[in-house]
Every structure is written in structure tokens, then in C-alpha cells.
Amino acid sequence: MRASALPWRSVLLTLIFMVSASAWAEPFGYSINSRGDFSDNSRVFALWRVNLVNGDAEYIGWTGRGDFIDIEGMAFSPDGRLFGADDNTNTLVRIGTSSGNAIAVGGRENNTGIPLGTSMDFGMTFTCDGRLLVSSAGTGELFHADEESGLLERIGDLGLPLVDLAVVGDQVYGLGLGTDRDGTTAVPNLYRVDAETASAELIGALGSAASPYNQAGLAADEDGQLWAITDRNRVFGDDDTEARPSEILRIDPETGRATRAAETIVGIESLAIGPPSQCDGDGGRDVGMESDEVHAIPLMSDAGRWLLLLLLVLPAAWHLRRTQS
């Protein structure tokens, strides 16, 4: 009985570990749809948890309380707090990952010091040493942000419109604007950014796998893989009534080439996955703050959790089978 059961057990364990290799690490990110279906106002200007592999999006909560209806750049700080920048009021905000609620840092709207009416089209990222960098596709500039007051300090002119930033180790990456808009030249490319001199070096074009897009969010997972979600809603030159789903891309940090992963909800212009990745030591992933302020990104998929449960139950089931035999 035991001899015949052994192959069954070996085959089952082999299948579990083969499947778990892919099911275990489906990455998730946080995004806000600042453009979309306005027939339900609670479902636009909202925070969503997005499965980057298949595009499934889980509604978390509305960020549109008050005037924060165009949050674009988003990034997790090294200690796990989620920040964003509202283009409607030019305000640096904190966002609750369990509620979606956005509040102005320092308790004051228009805290960046950028005049109202200036179209910034923000991108942002934290560096491994805790600096908050903010880009503007609207002005082509790079800033350092004070995360306590929101005030932006200009570093310099990048000379091109970057829609978002991401950090892997000591390298800052930037994603270029996807379509011609208001006379601005499209630069659907990946760049290396020098945050000290506000200069950008071309890595390469996203390529044909990336559909034309407006704004986009860029972020890196804990393995250093770059991901983007691009807003294809009413792309420049399209019929104004056309609304396309957003597109999820994997981007090669060495070449800039994009691979299409999935589609997700309409109108996403931001993406945050976790604290800065590939940093020395623990990369600032220390926790110890209130639960709504610190967020550990869950990298395990639903399938992975079921497999973990199965692995926990299997030894007991095997022991019971041996006892009954």
C-alpha cells in the first residue's frame, strides 16, 4: 500500500511546485483612474488594486473627495506610505491603501507652490535614500518634493516630457509621453535619469507592442522588473467618444522594449507597486507605523495562496492515509 502510494505523492508534489512557480508571484500594483467612465463618479478618481499579469482590478475607494480629481504620479515611500500628486490642485497628497482617501500633506491644498492652472502632469518616485522626486510632463522639469510640506524644489529642466519615474537600486528611470499633444513631441521611450543634474539619457523605444497612449504610470517590483500602465482613453487624434482600456506593459530596463501583459480599466495614469526596489539592505521596507500608513505589497496570487494551503494540509492528509492503510 505504501509502495503504491509513493508515486502518487511524488507526482502531486511535483505538480504543486511546477504550478506554484508561476502562481506564487503575480505582482499587484496600485493605480488611480483619473479619466474614465463618469456615469458613476465613485468609480472614477478612485484607487484600484491591479493584478499586473491579468489586468483584474479591485476597487478600493474614492480619492475624489474635495478637489483631488486628477491624481497622477504615485509612489510608495521607503517606510511604506503611499503618496500622489493631484494635477487639478497641484497638491502633494497621502493616499490610504485600504480606503483610497487622499489628504493634502501639511493639511493644505496647492502645497507644491506651483500656481493653479499650470498643467503639470506629474510623475514621481522615491529613491532608496528617501528622496521624493517629481517630474512634470507639462513643463519638462524635475523637482525634489518635501514630503512633509509638499513644496517642490526645482532641480532642473529635463528637456523632454516624462510622464512617470521609477527607481531600481541607484538608477532612476523615466517614461516618455506617448502621443503628440498640444504641440508637445511624443517620446514613447524609456530613459535613464540623473537626479542630480536633471538630465535624461535614452535607453530605447517601447516599440510596437505598446499601443499609442496619453499619460502612463511606471513602477518597479521587488525583483527590479519595470511595469507600466498606459492610458489609451481617447488617445490624441481619436474620436472623442472612443474609450479604450488601459494597457499593462512589462518593460526591459536594459533596452526599453515593452511586452504587452494585459488590459485593465479605462483611464489609468499612475502606478505604484512597493517601496524602492533593489536597495542595499532591506531597501527601507521597515514597518512600524499605523496600518493605513504602511503597506506591504502582496505578491502572492489567489492561486498561490491556495497552493500554500494545500502544502500545509498535505502532510496531515498523507499521515492520515498511512494510518488508515
Short mmCIF file of C-alpha atoms in Angstrom, two decimals:
data_model
loop_
_atom_site.label_atom_id
_atom_site.label_comp_id
_atom_site.label_asym_id
_atom_site.label_seq_id
_atom_site.Cartn_x
_atom_site.Cartn_y
_atom_site.Cartn_z
CA MET A 1 0.00 0.00 0.00
CA ARG A 2 2.77 2.41 0.91
CA ALA A 3 4.79 1.49 -2.18
CA SER A 4 1.85 2.24 -4.47
CA ALA A 5 1.10 5.50 -2.66
CA LEU A 6 4.61 6.86 -3.00
CA PRO A 7 4.40 7.64 -6.75
CA TRP A 8 1.05 9.39 -6.20
CA ARG A 9 2.60 11.59 -3.53
CA SER A 10 5.66 12.38 -5.66
CA VAL A 11 3.57 13.26 -8.70
CA LEU A 12 1.30 15.53 -6.65
CA LEU A 13 4.20 17.37 -5.04
CA THR A 14 5.86 17.80 -8.43
CA LEU A 15 2.70 19.27 -9.93
CA ILE A 16 2.24 21.61 -6.97
CA PHE A 17 5.72 23.04 -7.23
CA MET A 18 5.58 23.34 -11.04
CA VAL A 19 2.34 25.34 -10.87
CA SER A 20 3.40 27.38 -7.85
CA ALA A 21 6.47 28.69 -9.65
CA SER A 22 4.19 30.87 -11.78
CA ALA A 23 1.20 31.24 -9.47
CA TRP A 24 3.24 32.37 -6.50
CA ALA A 25 4.46 35.68 -7.81
CA GLU A 26 1.76 37.51 -9.70
CA PRO A 27 2.61 41.14 -8.88
CA PHE A 28 -0.02 43.68 -7.88
CA GLY A 29 0.10 47.45 -8.13
CA TYR A 30 -1.99 50.42 -7.06
CA SER A 31 -3.45 52.80 -9.64
CA ILE A 32 -5.93 55.66 -9.93
CA ASN A 33 -8.22 56.11 -12.93
CA SER A 34 -8.18 59.87 -13.30
CA ARG A 35 -10.01 59.54 -16.64
CA GLY A 36 -12.80 57.10 -17.38
CA ASP A 37 -16.49 56.33 -17.12
CA PHE A 38 -18.05 59.37 -15.47
CA SER A 39 -21.50 57.76 -15.27
CA ASP A 40 -20.56 56.51 -11.79
CA ASN A 41 -18.48 59.15 -10.03
CA SER A 42 -17.49 56.79 -7.21
CA ARG A 43 -15.74 54.56 -9.74
CA VAL A 44 -13.59 57.23 -11.34
CA PHE A 45 -10.98 59.21 -9.39
CA ALA A 46 -10.65 56.00 -7.38
CA LEU A 47 -7.84 53.81 -6.05
CA TRP A 48 -7.66 50.30 -7.53
CA ARG A 49 -5.52 47.26 -6.78
CA VAL A 50 -4.50 45.83 -10.15
CA ASN A 51 -3.19 42.37 -10.97
CA LEU A 52 -0.41 43.22 -13.42
CA VAL A 53 -0.46 39.77 -15.01
CA ASN A 54 -4.12 39.54 -15.99
CA GLY A 55 -5.43 43.10 -15.51
CA ASP A 56 -8.06 42.25 -12.87
CA ALA A 57 -8.79 45.40 -10.83
CA GLU A 58 -10.20 45.53 -7.31
CA TYR A 59 -11.97 48.75 -6.30
CA ILE A 60 -10.62 50.16 -3.02
CA GLY A 61 -12.10 53.61 -2.60
CA TRP A 62 -12.76 57.05 -3.95
CA THR A 63 -9.97 59.63 -3.93
CA GLY A 64 -12.18 62.38 -5.36
CA ARG A 65 -13.30 63.87 -2.05
CA GLY A 66 -12.77 67.60 -2.18
CA ASP A 67 -10.88 68.69 -5.27
CA PHE A 68 -8.47 65.75 -5.70
CA ILE A 69 -9.84 64.52 -9.00
CA ASP A 70 -6.68 64.19 -11.11
CA ILE A 71 -4.09 62.27 -9.08
CA GLU A 72 -1.37 61.14 -11.45
CA GLY A 73 2.06 60.37 -10.05
CA MET A 74 2.04 57.84 -7.21
CA ALA A 75 4.87 56.25 -5.22
CA PHE A 76 5.48 54.32 -2.01
CA SER A 77 7.99 55.81 0.40
CA PRO A 78 10.72 53.56 1.87
CA ASP A 79 8.59 53.17 5.02
CA GLY A 80 5.51 52.15 3.01
CA ARG A 81 3.39 55.33 2.82
CA LEU A 82 1.62 55.99 -0.47
CA PHE A 83 1.96 59.48 -1.96
CA GLY A 84 0.42 61.03 -5.05
CA ALA A 85 0.22 64.37 -6.84
CA ASP A 86 -3.08 65.94 -7.85
CA ASP A 87 -2.87 67.85 -11.13
CA ASN A 88 -6.18 69.60 -10.53
CA THR A 89 -4.94 71.49 -7.45
CA ASN A 90 -1.15 70.96 -7.76
CA THR A 91 -1.16 69.28 -4.36
CA LEU A 92 1.03 66.55 -2.89
CA VAL A 93 -1.26 64.08 -1.12
CA ARG A 94 -1.15 60.96 1.03
CA ILE A 95 -3.41 58.09 -0.01
CA GLY A 96 -4.83 55.40 2.27
CA THR A 97 -4.26 51.97 0.74
CA SER A 98 -7.29 50.48 2.49
CA SER A 99 -9.68 53.40 1.90
CA GLY A 100 -8.44 55.28 -1.16
CA ASN A 101 -8.90 58.53 0.76
CA ALA A 102 -6.48 61.28 -0.26
CA ILE A 103 -5.42 64.07 2.10
CA ALA A 104 -3.10 67.00 1.45
CA VAL A 105 0.25 66.70 3.20
CA GLY A 106 0.68 69.53 5.65
CA GLY A 107 -3.11 69.99 5.60
CA ARG A 108 -3.05 72.49 2.76
CA GLU A 109 -4.14 72.31 -0.89
CA ASN A 110 -1.86 73.73 -3.60
CA ASN A 111 1.05 72.92 -1.28
CA THR A 112 3.55 72.33 -4.10
CA GLY A 113 3.97 76.04 -4.71
CA ILE A 114 3.02 75.58 -8.39
CA PRO A 115 0.41 78.16 -9.47
CA LEU A 116 -3.11 76.88 -10.02
CA GLY A 117 -3.91 76.41 -13.68
CA THR A 118 -0.41 75.16 -14.52
CA SER A 119 -0.78 71.77 -16.19
CA MET A 120 1.96 69.66 -14.64
CA ASP A 121 1.04 66.02 -15.48
CA PHE A 122 3.03 64.67 -12.54
CA GLY A 123 5.17 61.57 -12.20
CA MET A 124 7.03 60.58 -9.04
CA THR A 125 9.25 58.08 -7.30
CA PHE A 126 11.14 57.69 -4.05
CA THR A 127 14.85 56.93 -4.17
CA CYS A 128 16.48 54.35 -1.92
CA ASP A 129 17.77 57.12 0.34
CA GLY A 130 14.26 58.53 0.78
CA ARG A 131 14.26 61.48 -1.63
CA LEU A 132 10.93 62.14 -3.33
CA LEU A 133 11.49 63.02 -6.99
CA VAL A 134 8.69 64.57 -9.05
CA SER A 135 8.63 65.02 -12.82
CA SER A 136 6.35 67.16 -14.96
CA ALA A 137 5.40 66.13 -18.47
CA GLY A 138 3.71 69.51 -18.82
CA THR A 139 6.82 71.63 -18.17
CA GLY A 140 9.61 69.09 -18.77
CA GLU A 141 11.11 69.78 -15.33
CA LEU A 142 12.41 67.63 -12.47
CA PHE A 143 11.77 68.52 -8.82
CA HIS A 144 12.54 67.38 -5.32
CA ALA A 145 9.46 67.34 -3.07
CA ASP A 146 9.30 67.95 0.67
CA GLU A 147 7.08 65.08 1.83
CA GLU A 148 6.05 66.95 4.98
CA SER A 149 5.01 70.25 3.38
CA GLY A 150 4.51 69.29 -0.28
CA LEU A 151 6.70 72.12 -1.54
CA LEU A 152 8.54 71.40 -4.80
CA GLU A 153 12.15 72.48 -5.27
CA ARG A 154 13.22 72.66 -8.90
CA ILE A 155 16.28 70.57 -9.76
CA GLY A 156 16.38 71.46 -13.43
CA ASP A 157 14.93 71.14 -16.92
CA LEU A 158 14.92 67.60 -18.31
CA GLY A 159 14.24 68.89 -21.79
CA LEU A 160 11.57 66.28 -22.51
CA PRO A 161 8.17 65.30 -21.13
CA LEU A 162 8.42 62.36 -18.71
CA VAL A 163 5.06 61.03 -17.54
CA ASP A 164 6.42 58.99 -14.63
CA LEU A 165 9.54 57.84 -12.78
CA ALA A 166 10.68 54.60 -11.13
CA VAL A 167 13.73 53.52 -9.13
CA VAL A 168 15.69 50.27 -9.22
CA GLY A 169 18.63 50.44 -6.82
CA ASP A 170 20.54 53.64 -7.51
CA GLN A 171 19.08 54.03 -11.01
CA VAL A 172 16.17 56.35 -11.77
CA TYR A 173 14.10 55.53 -14.88
CA GLY A 174 11.70 57.79 -16.74
CA LEU A 175 8.88 57.03 -19.18
CA GLY A 176 8.20 59.45 -22.01
CA LEU A 177 4.91 60.93 -23.19
CA GLY A 178 3.06 58.59 -25.53
CA THR A 179 1.34 60.84 -28.08
CA ASP A 180 1.66 64.30 -29.60
CA ARG A 181 -0.44 66.68 -27.54
CA ASP A 182 -0.71 70.46 -27.61
CA GLY A 183 2.37 70.66 -29.78
CA THR A 184 4.45 68.50 -27.45
CA THR A 185 6.62 65.92 -29.21
CA ALA A 186 5.79 62.32 -28.35
CA VAL A 187 8.64 60.37 -26.77
CA PRO A 188 7.33 56.85 -26.05
CA ASN A 189 10.72 55.73 -24.78
CA LEU A 190 12.47 54.62 -21.60
CA TYR A 191 15.18 56.89 -20.19
CA ARG A 192 17.85 56.84 -17.50
CA VAL A 193 17.53 59.93 -15.34
CA ASP A 194 20.31 61.67 -13.42
CA ALA A 195 18.50 63.23 -10.47
CA GLU A 196 21.46 65.42 -9.57
CA THR A 197 21.76 67.18 -12.91
CA ALA A 198 18.18 66.77 -14.19
CA SER A 199 19.41 65.09 -17.36
CA ALA A 200 17.99 62.09 -19.19
CA GLU A 201 19.70 59.51 -21.38
CA LEU A 202 17.73 57.50 -23.93
CA ILE A 203 17.67 53.75 -23.31
CA GLY A 204 15.32 52.78 -26.11
CA ALA A 205 11.85 52.91 -27.61
CA LEU A 206 8.98 50.89 -26.16
CA GLY A 207 8.35 49.51 -29.62
CA SER A 208 5.31 48.22 -31.45
CA ALA A 209 3.98 46.17 -28.52
CA ALA A 210 3.00 49.42 -26.82
CA SER A 211 -0.16 50.96 -28.26
CA PRO A 212 -0.37 54.77 -28.56
CA TYR A 213 -1.08 56.27 -25.14
CA ASN A 214 -1.59 59.57 -23.35
CA GLN A 215 -0.22 59.55 -19.82
CA ALA A 216 1.10 56.47 -18.01
CA GLY A 217 2.33 55.12 -14.69
CA LEU A 218 5.74 53.48 -14.23
CA ALA A 219 6.97 51.38 -11.27
CA ALA A 220 9.35 48.57 -10.39
CA ASP A 221 8.54 45.40 -8.47
CA GLU A 222 10.80 43.95 -5.77
CA ASP A 223 12.75 41.97 -8.38
CA GLY A 224 13.61 45.14 -10.29
CA GLN A 225 11.19 44.44 -13.15
CA LEU A 226 9.72 47.62 -14.66
CA TRP A 227 5.95 47.76 -15.23
CA ALA A 228 3.82 50.45 -16.85
CA ILE A 229 0.10 51.08 -17.20
CA THR A 230 -0.72 53.37 -20.11
CA ASP A 231 -3.84 55.49 -20.54
CA ARG A 232 -5.26 54.83 -24.02
CA ASN A 233 -8.57 56.59 -23.36
CA ARG A 234 -9.32 58.96 -26.22
CA VAL A 235 -5.76 58.97 -27.50
CA PHE A 236 -4.84 62.17 -29.33
CA GLY A 237 -6.46 62.15 -32.76
CA ASP A 238 -9.14 59.61 -31.82
CA ASP A 239 -12.88 60.12 -31.91
CA ASP A 240 -13.75 61.81 -28.60
CA THR A 241 -16.38 59.16 -27.91
CA GLU A 242 -13.89 56.29 -28.01
CA ALA A 243 -12.67 54.93 -24.67
CA ARG A 244 -10.07 52.17 -24.76
CA PRO A 245 -8.94 50.07 -21.79
CA SER A 246 -5.60 50.90 -20.23
CA GLU A 247 -2.69 48.67 -21.21
CA ILE A 248 -0.27 46.90 -18.86
CA LEU A 249 3.31 46.59 -20.10
CA ARG A 250 6.48 44.90 -18.91
CA ILE A 251 9.50 46.99 -19.86
CA ASP A 252 13.05 45.75 -20.23
CA PRO A 253 15.24 48.19 -18.24
CA GLU A 254 18.24 47.42 -20.46
CA THR A 255 16.64 48.04 -23.85
CA GLY A 256 13.39 49.88 -23.16
CA ARG A 257 11.41 47.33 -25.18
CA ALA A 258 7.88 46.70 -23.93
CA THR A 259 5.95 43.46 -23.78
CA ARG A 260 2.18 43.63 -23.52
CA ALA A 261 0.89 41.82 -20.43
CA ALA A 262 -2.85 42.62 -20.24
CA GLU A 263 -5.56 45.26 -20.41
CA THR A 264 -7.26 46.83 -17.41
CA ILE A 265 -9.79 49.55 -16.60
CA VAL A 266 -10.04 52.78 -18.59
CA GLY A 267 -8.15 55.96 -17.74
CA ILE A 268 -5.19 54.90 -15.56
CA GLU A 269 -2.31 57.41 -15.42
CA SER A 270 -0.43 56.18 -12.35
CA LEU A 271 1.17 53.08 -10.85
CA ALA A 272 2.80 52.25 -7.51
CA ILE A 273 3.92 48.74 -6.63
CA GLY A 274 6.04 48.99 -3.50
CA PRO A 275 8.88 50.86 -1.78
CA PRO A 276 12.07 51.45 -3.80
CA SER A 277 13.38 48.11 -5.03
CA GLN A 278 16.84 46.54 -5.16
CA CYS A 279 18.16 48.90 -2.48
CA ASP A 280 21.07 47.98 -0.21
CA GLY A 281 19.99 46.13 2.92
CA ASP A 282 16.23 45.96 3.36
CA GLY A 283 15.59 48.85 0.98
CA GLY A 284 13.71 50.77 3.64
CA ARG A 285 10.92 48.22 3.86
CA ASP A 286 10.75 48.61 7.60
CA VAL A 287 7.30 48.71 9.12
CA GLY A 288 6.05 50.01 12.42
CA MET A 289 3.51 52.67 11.55
CA GLU A 290 -0.27 52.64 11.60
CA SER A 291 -1.85 50.03 9.36
CA ASP A 292 -3.33 52.50 6.88
CA GLU A 293 0.05 54.22 6.51
CA VAL A 294 2.23 51.19 5.87
CA HIS A 295 1.56 48.78 3.09
CA ALA A 296 3.32 45.55 2.27
CA ILE A 297 2.57 44.72 -1.35
CA PRO A 298 1.08 41.20 -1.65
CA LEU A 299 2.96 39.40 -4.40
CA MET A 300 1.16 36.09 -3.97
CA SER A 301 -1.80 35.43 -6.25
CA ASP A 302 -5.02 33.74 -5.21
CA ALA A 303 -3.71 30.56 -6.81
CA GLY A 304 -0.53 30.87 -4.80
CA ARG A 305 -2.46 31.17 -1.56
CA TRP A 306 -4.48 28.05 -2.38
CA LEU A 307 -1.28 26.18 -3.13
CA LEU A 308 0.20 27.29 0.18
CA LEU A 309 -2.89 25.98 1.96
CA LEU A 310 -2.60 22.71 0.07
CA LEU A 311 1.05 22.35 1.05
CA LEU A 312 0.10 22.90 4.69
CA VAL A 313 -2.71 20.33 4.55
CA LEU A 314 -0.87 17.70 2.51
CA PRO A 315 1.37 16.33 5.31
CA ALA A 316 -1.64 15.77 7.57
CA ALA A 317 -3.57 14.07 4.77
CA TRP A 318 -0.58 11.88 3.97
CA HIS A 319 -0.21 10.90 7.62
CA LEU A 320 -3.92 10.05 7.85
CA ARG A 321 -3.68 7.92 4.69
CA ARG A 322 -0.75 5.95 6.12
CA THR A 323 -2.55 5.45 9.41
CA GLN A 324 -5.69 4.12 7.70
CA SER A 325 -3.67 1.82 5.47
#
